[in-house]
XYZ file of C-alpha atoms in Angstrom:
442
model
C 120.515 170.120 71.670
C 119.621 172.632 68.916
C 116.297 174.470 69.111
C 113.263 172.946 67.444
C 113.206 175.414 64.541
C 116.817 174.451 63.645
C 115.867 170.793 63.619
C 113.036 171.572 61.210
C 115.362 173.663 59.022
C 117.930 170.854 58.767
C 115.216 168.258 58.160
C 113.579 170.242 55.349
C 116.895 171.056 53.685
C 118.115 167.440 53.843
C 114.950 166.131 52.183
C 114.825 168.865 49.539
C 118.469 168.302 48.655
C 117.988 164.563 48.168
C 114.501 163.147 47.690
C 113.357 164.944 44.473
C 116.531 163.924 42.611
C 116.322 160.308 43.781
C 112.719 160.071 42.573
C 113.692 161.568 39.199
C 116.651 159.173 38.915
C 114.485 156.125 39.624
C 111.566 157.164 37.413
C 113.060 156.190 33.989
C 113.948 152.744 35.420
C 110.619 152.125 37.188
C 110.134 148.991 35.059
C 113.680 147.776 35.746
C 113.843 147.770 39.544
C 115.323 144.796 41.377
C 112.742 144.970 44.149
C 108.988 145.341 44.313
C 107.539 148.844 44.530
C 106.660 148.571 48.262
C 110.171 147.347 49.058
C 111.698 150.130 46.949
C 109.632 152.719 48.840
C 110.887 151.301 52.144
C 114.489 151.457 50.939
C 113.995 155.051 49.766
C 112.671 155.916 53.237
C 115.725 154.295 54.864
C 118.198 156.102 52.618
C 116.311 159.358 53.270
C 116.766 158.872 57.024
C 120.489 158.340 56.421
C 120.572 161.553 54.424
C 118.848 163.432 57.256
C 121.306 161.939 59.745
C 124.264 163.127 57.669
C 122.665 166.570 57.489
C 122.386 166.773 61.265
C 125.990 165.617 61.733
C 127.239 168.194 59.219
C 125.237 170.958 60.921
C 126.148 170.108 64.522
C 129.838 169.318 64.185
C 132.786 171.268 62.847
C 133.242 172.099 59.206
C 136.215 169.741 58.989
C 133.854 166.774 58.896
C 131.529 168.187 56.252
C 133.628 166.988 53.298
C 133.927 163.468 54.697
C 130.207 163.286 55.420
C 129.376 164.588 51.943
C 131.630 161.995 50.285
C 130.195 159.213 52.450
C 126.657 160.302 51.663
C 127.417 160.344 47.920
C 128.906 156.833 48.063
C 125.861 155.486 49.906
C 123.567 157.198 47.413
C 125.394 155.712 44.395
C 125.504 152.234 45.976
C 121.776 152.350 46.760
C 120.982 153.437 43.187
C 122.973 150.649 41.544
C 121.501 148.074 43.915
C 117.913 149.154 43.169
C 118.211 149.598 39.399
C 118.651 146.610 37.104
C 119.919 148.007 33.837
C 123.063 148.629 31.812
C 125.633 150.368 34.100
C 126.257 153.006 31.444
C 122.582 153.969 31.377
C 122.333 154.225 35.154
C 125.529 156.266 35.385
C 124.384 158.599 32.619
C 121.075 159.414 34.341
C 122.674 159.614 37.789
C 125.473 161.990 36.743
C 123.134 164.107 34.652
C 120.799 164.635 37.629
C 123.773 165.217 39.948
C 124.890 168.074 37.706
C 121.387 169.542 37.742
C 121.203 169.162 41.534
C 124.512 171.014 41.930
C 123.278 173.775 39.638
C 120.081 174.193 41.678
C 122.083 174.430 44.908
C 124.403 177.095 43.487
C 121.577 179.123 41.913
C 119.544 178.918 45.127
C 122.470 180.060 47.281
C 123.162 182.959 44.912
C 119.518 184.072 45.018
C 119.476 183.695 48.822
C 122.569 185.920 48.977
C 120.682 188.607 47.050
C 117.426 188.295 49.030
C 118.808 187.543 52.531
C 122.567 188.258 52.695
C 122.947 187.547 56.416
C 121.062 184.247 56.364
C 122.967 183.135 53.233
C 126.179 182.929 55.266
C 124.593 180.376 57.613
C 124.038 176.763 56.585
C 120.676 174.956 56.496
C 118.501 178.074 57.025
C 114.835 178.296 56.106
C 115.568 181.035 53.562
C 117.775 178.693 51.530
C 115.167 175.914 51.595
C 112.441 178.344 50.487
C 114.528 179.647 47.579
C 115.645 176.113 46.596
C 112.043 174.865 46.599
C 111.144 177.641 44.157
C 114.114 176.915 41.897
C 113.356 173.183 41.987
C 109.780 173.843 40.937
C 110.955 175.956 37.985
C 113.575 173.415 36.834
C 112.536 169.951 38.000
C 108.883 170.058 36.925
C 109.690 170.722 33.221
C 112.602 168.295 33.535
C 110.255 165.556 34.784
C 108.033 165.881 31.716
C 111.084 165.900 29.451
C 112.491 162.773 31.101
C 109.114 161.053 30.840
C 108.848 161.877 27.143
C 112.457 161.476 25.980
C 114.725 159.630 28.397
C 112.227 156.983 29.483
C 111.797 156.109 25.819
C 115.503 155.606 25.105
C 115.992 153.657 28.347
C 113.482 151.106 27.056
C 115.266 150.759 23.727
C 118.016 148.280 22.978
C 119.447 150.385 20.195
C 123.238 150.710 20.324
C 123.526 149.116 23.749
C 127.320 149.161 23.387
C 127.276 152.969 23.105
C 126.264 153.295 26.765
C 129.736 152.038 27.654
C 131.083 155.515 26.951
C 128.052 157.845 26.758
C 128.117 158.222 30.543
C 131.506 159.962 30.195
C 129.719 163.060 28.833
C 127.872 163.977 32.068
C 130.941 162.773 34.006
C 133.064 165.354 32.183
C 130.644 168.160 33.025
C 130.549 166.943 36.611
C 134.344 167.259 36.819
C 134.189 170.763 35.302
C 131.649 171.809 37.918
C 133.678 170.212 40.723
C 136.912 171.893 39.609
C 135.260 175.306 39.317
C 133.885 175.126 42.859
C 136.743 173.431 44.674
C 139.807 173.876 42.448
C 140.679 177.400 43.629
C 141.511 179.344 46.786
C 137.970 180.638 47.352
C 135.436 178.576 49.275
C 132.448 177.069 47.473
C 130.168 179.390 49.464
C 132.031 182.488 48.232
C 131.827 181.284 44.643
C 128.116 180.441 44.901
C 127.322 183.914 46.280
C 128.927 185.633 43.274
C 126.441 185.983 40.364
C 129.159 185.790 37.693
C 130.240 182.328 38.864
C 126.629 181.200 39.044
C 126.087 182.442 35.474
C 129.178 180.515 34.361
C 127.920 177.287 35.940
C 124.509 177.904 34.412
C 126.067 178.181 30.939
C 127.985 174.930 31.496
C 124.809 173.105 32.448
C 122.837 174.555 29.528
C 125.542 173.334 27.143
C 125.530 169.950 28.840
C 121.766 169.631 28.535
C 121.957 170.528 24.843
C 124.380 167.631 24.368
C 122.073 165.319 26.349
C 119.222 166.270 24.022
C 121.402 165.589 20.964
C 122.169 162.126 22.344
C 118.441 161.462 22.723
C 117.852 162.578 19.117
C 120.698 160.411 17.774
C 119.490 157.307 19.629
C 115.940 157.883 18.377
C 117.234 158.343 14.830
C 119.234 155.146 15.044
C 116.191 153.326 16.389
C 114.090 154.623 13.490
C 116.674 153.312 11.016
C 116.698 149.945 12.750
C 112.894 149.808 12.676
C 112.849 150.688 8.980
C 115.310 147.886 8.318
C 113.131 145.491 10.308
C 110.053 146.608 8.383
C 111.957 146.048 5.142
C 112.541 142.420 6.081
C 108.876 142.052 7.001
C 107.946 143.473 3.603
C 110.252 140.943 1.958
C 108.411 138.165 3.776
C 105.043 139.580 2.723
C 106.247 139.908 -0.865
C 107.424 136.311 -0.876
C 104.094 135.162 0.520
C 102.273 137.211 -2.123
C 104.408 135.847 -4.976
C 103.885 132.299 -3.742
C 100.102 132.779 -3.578
C 100.026 134.557 -6.948
C 101.840 131.658 -8.618
C 99.369 129.154 -7.201
C 96.374 131.244 -8.323
C 97.899 131.672 -11.792
C 98.502 127.936 -12.132
C 94.963 127.180 -10.975
C 93.481 129.624 -13.508
C 95.577 128.203 -16.347
C 94.604 124.647 -15.446
C 90.927 125.623 -15.291
C 91.180 127.396 -18.663
C 92.755 124.367 -20.344
C 90.552 121.816 -18.639
C 87.634 121.956 -21.086
C 90.017 121.268 -24.016
C 91.327 118.183 -22.276
C 87.786 117.069 -21.450
C 86.831 117.398 -25.148
C 89.738 115.218 -26.269
C 89.207 112.591 -23.546
C 85.478 112.481 -24.320
C 86.332 111.798 -27.973
C 88.684 108.943 -27.040
C 86.000 107.460 -24.762
C 83.255 107.822 -27.421
C 85.396 106.080 -30.041
C 86.364 103.307 -27.591
C 90.081 104.139 -27.750
C 90.753 103.246 -24.142
C 94.540 102.711 -24.495
C 94.938 106.117 -26.131
C 92.774 107.626 -23.376
C 94.958 106.038 -20.687
C 98.128 107.339 -22.341
C 96.665 110.830 -22.657
C 95.589 110.858 -19.024
C 99.081 109.827 -17.925
C 100.677 112.658 -19.939
C 98.120 115.145 -18.653
C 98.821 114.217 -15.029
C 102.547 114.727 -15.557
C 101.922 118.164 -17.080
C 99.992 119.401 -14.052
C 101.933 121.854 -11.826
C 103.198 120.435 -8.575
C 101.115 121.324 -5.551
C 104.127 121.549 -3.266
C 106.679 124.324 -2.946
C 110.427 123.924 -2.522
C 111.143 123.289 1.143
C 114.587 124.134 2.545
C 113.388 123.925 6.144
C 110.124 123.312 7.992
C 109.830 126.837 9.431
C 107.670 128.834 7.026
C 109.218 132.292 7.543
C 112.792 130.992 7.426
C 111.994 128.898 4.344
C 110.656 131.949 2.493
C 113.788 133.964 3.316
C 116.078 131.125 2.300
C 114.232 130.756 -1.040
C 114.446 134.521 -1.609
C 118.183 134.759 -0.981
C 118.801 131.466 -2.800
C 117.309 133.055 -5.908
C 119.455 136.171 -5.419
C 122.533 133.980 -5.052
C 121.619 131.977 -8.164
C 121.129 135.162 -10.209
C 124.622 136.341 -9.201
C 126.490 133.062 -9.592
C 126.859 132.404 -5.874
C 126.916 128.835 -4.580
C 124.187 128.719 -1.905
C 124.319 125.711 0.427
C 121.642 125.154 3.048
C 121.941 122.575 5.842
C 119.123 123.314 8.267
C 116.848 121.405 10.566
C 114.605 124.183 11.873
C 111.226 123.021 13.202
C 107.950 124.502 12.043
C 107.266 126.029 15.454
C 110.242 127.795 17.007
C 109.775 129.794 20.205
C 111.307 132.934 18.686
C 109.296 135.920 17.466
C 108.917 135.709 13.685
C 110.047 139.304 13.184
C 113.212 138.689 15.250
C 113.975 135.546 13.283
C 113.434 137.219 9.910
C 115.504 140.290 10.893
C 118.334 138.122 12.207
C 118.496 135.851 9.171
C 117.675 138.586 6.656
C 120.419 140.935 7.879
C 123.093 138.252 7.934
C 122.185 136.801 4.520
C 121.980 140.282 3.008
C 125.491 141.015 4.286
C 126.728 137.667 2.944
C 125.282 138.377 -0.520
C 126.795 141.893 -0.563
C 130.193 140.506 0.458
C 130.107 137.883 -2.307
C 129.205 140.445 -4.961
C 132.599 142.126 -4.484
C 134.481 138.900 -5.368
C 135.369 137.026 -8.515
C 132.368 135.068 -9.829
C 134.008 131.623 -9.599
C 134.799 131.903 -5.876
C 131.480 133.016 -4.399
C 129.998 130.730 -1.767
C 127.531 130.947 1.130
C 126.891 128.128 3.615
C 123.973 128.218 6.063
C 123.537 125.847 8.983
C 120.779 126.039 11.569
C 119.029 123.791 14.060
C 117.282 123.687 17.397
C 119.095 121.795 20.114
C 117.329 121.398 23.458
C 116.466 124.934 24.610
C 118.757 126.740 22.161
C 118.676 127.771 18.511
C 121.985 127.587 16.646
C 122.717 129.414 13.390
C 125.922 129.793 11.403
C 126.414 131.648 8.124
C 129.780 131.372 6.359
C 130.597 133.275 3.187
C 133.679 133.884 1.102
C 135.219 137.278 1.673
C 137.956 139.373 0.089
C 139.549 142.347 1.784
C 139.821 143.242 5.436
C 137.123 143.797 8.030
C 137.702 146.818 10.283
C 136.459 147.106 13.838
C 136.158 150.126 16.138
C 137.593 150.303 19.659
C 134.466 148.631 21.086
C 134.742 145.649 18.741
C 131.855 146.676 16.453
C 132.375 145.924 12.751
C 132.732 149.002 10.529
C 130.333 149.003 7.569
C 131.770 148.827 4.054
C 128.663 150.570 2.651
C 128.500 153.678 4.857
C 130.369 155.407 7.670
C 130.007 153.983 11.148
C 129.170 150.533 12.463
C 127.346 148.006 10.278
C 123.625 148.149 11.001
C 122.970 144.527 10.008
C 125.646 143.067 12.270
C 124.664 145.336 15.173
C 120.967 144.491 14.766
C 121.764 140.761 14.816
C 123.944 141.252 17.889
C 121.096 143.049 19.712
C 118.680 140.206 18.937
C 121.192 137.733 20.380
C 121.458 139.851 23.547
C 117.671 140.050 23.791
C 117.487 136.244 23.895
C 120.381 135.987 26.371
C 122.446 134.407 23.638
C 125.852 134.734 22.021
C 126.904 136.450 18.791
C 130.340 135.891 17.267
C 131.819 137.002 13.963
C 135.332 136.597 12.609
C 137.294 136.747 9.370
C 139.719 133.910 8.631
C 141.363 132.360 5.566
C 139.239 134.165 2.994
C 135.982 133.421 4.802
C 133.710 135.414 7.084
C 132.145 133.313 9.839
C 129.058 134.336 11.835
C 127.734 132.203 14.682
C 124.571 132.919 16.676
C 123.157 131.102 19.670
C 119.735 132.091 21.026
C 118.298 130.710 24.230
C 114.682 129.777 23.609
C 112.274 131.244 26.187
C 109.885 128.919 27.986
């Protein structure tokens, strides 16, 4: 049985080497946990006890078991994290590996500083001197990191932008993790000898600084993409507002014109009535009624927002000699956010119009079908297409208007994912077919 002070040393080290990083890893996903907060706290306490147990085993038994215990502890830690967090695996891996790299850096820097301040104690594992130095280093690194994660990473975790990119973004911290692992264990010197040498610590510090710079660039790129997506969404909202304004302006203009002309008609009808020319008065009234503007607008579907967009793009198609066929049965009230519906339809119709403009005028055609069926909304947009659609290795369609993936297609795909639906697009026999299925929320 080790003395009491050794038990305290192992206990403090085990908690310092585990608990702060687990809390930081869970923080960005605090709104995406599989369990309630009390249950998550209980599970964190259980996994912390396991960590302490592994620390005691590593300290009390021979060094031959340390590697096995460390690997086992890492596997349990990763399994616990993926069980607790309900998010895209790429996101969880990215945060987990990024914090693992930072944790390794703190351990190495702390051991190097302990070797300078207390050389004899630095050669012994789990001593109070190491815990004291590590607590100081953690305060200097993890406190600013917490505020950065709260401001930057929590924001991008909540965003749906470029969800497919997380499939490979996690490889960036994984690469740096392998570099760190190779530098410590891929040579004849022990990891303790390497950590005690300032030049190796400086090298690992440079690696982590470069890695963090890349992490920050990823945050900036995702935010920039999200801004572009938001601007595109706002553009479609402005189109809707413009259509509503034009519709209202036409009605006001017609009302003013009718009011202006009304007194002339009253003068003529009064004359017919005064002279007793009732047949002429009846004929004049009939012609006047026919000349009045219709009080109803063109209706392509019952949903107001969708109808406005269809009328807008129908006019664009007509101006460019494109056959525009609409076969929709969309109810007035559809349990889909109006901005999502307008962005989805607006992006796809805008792409269809752009594709048709590159073709010969006598072959341009767009066909729209849409309806609600039970608890699902179905939409298909087919348009003639000349040329070849290119896709990247992840299946995303390459834009023909700029470098990179098409923003309209990707935005529509993200809306389908948000509604637990399906998005499919394919090119076949001179046509481009897009099919969308959205599950309507209760």
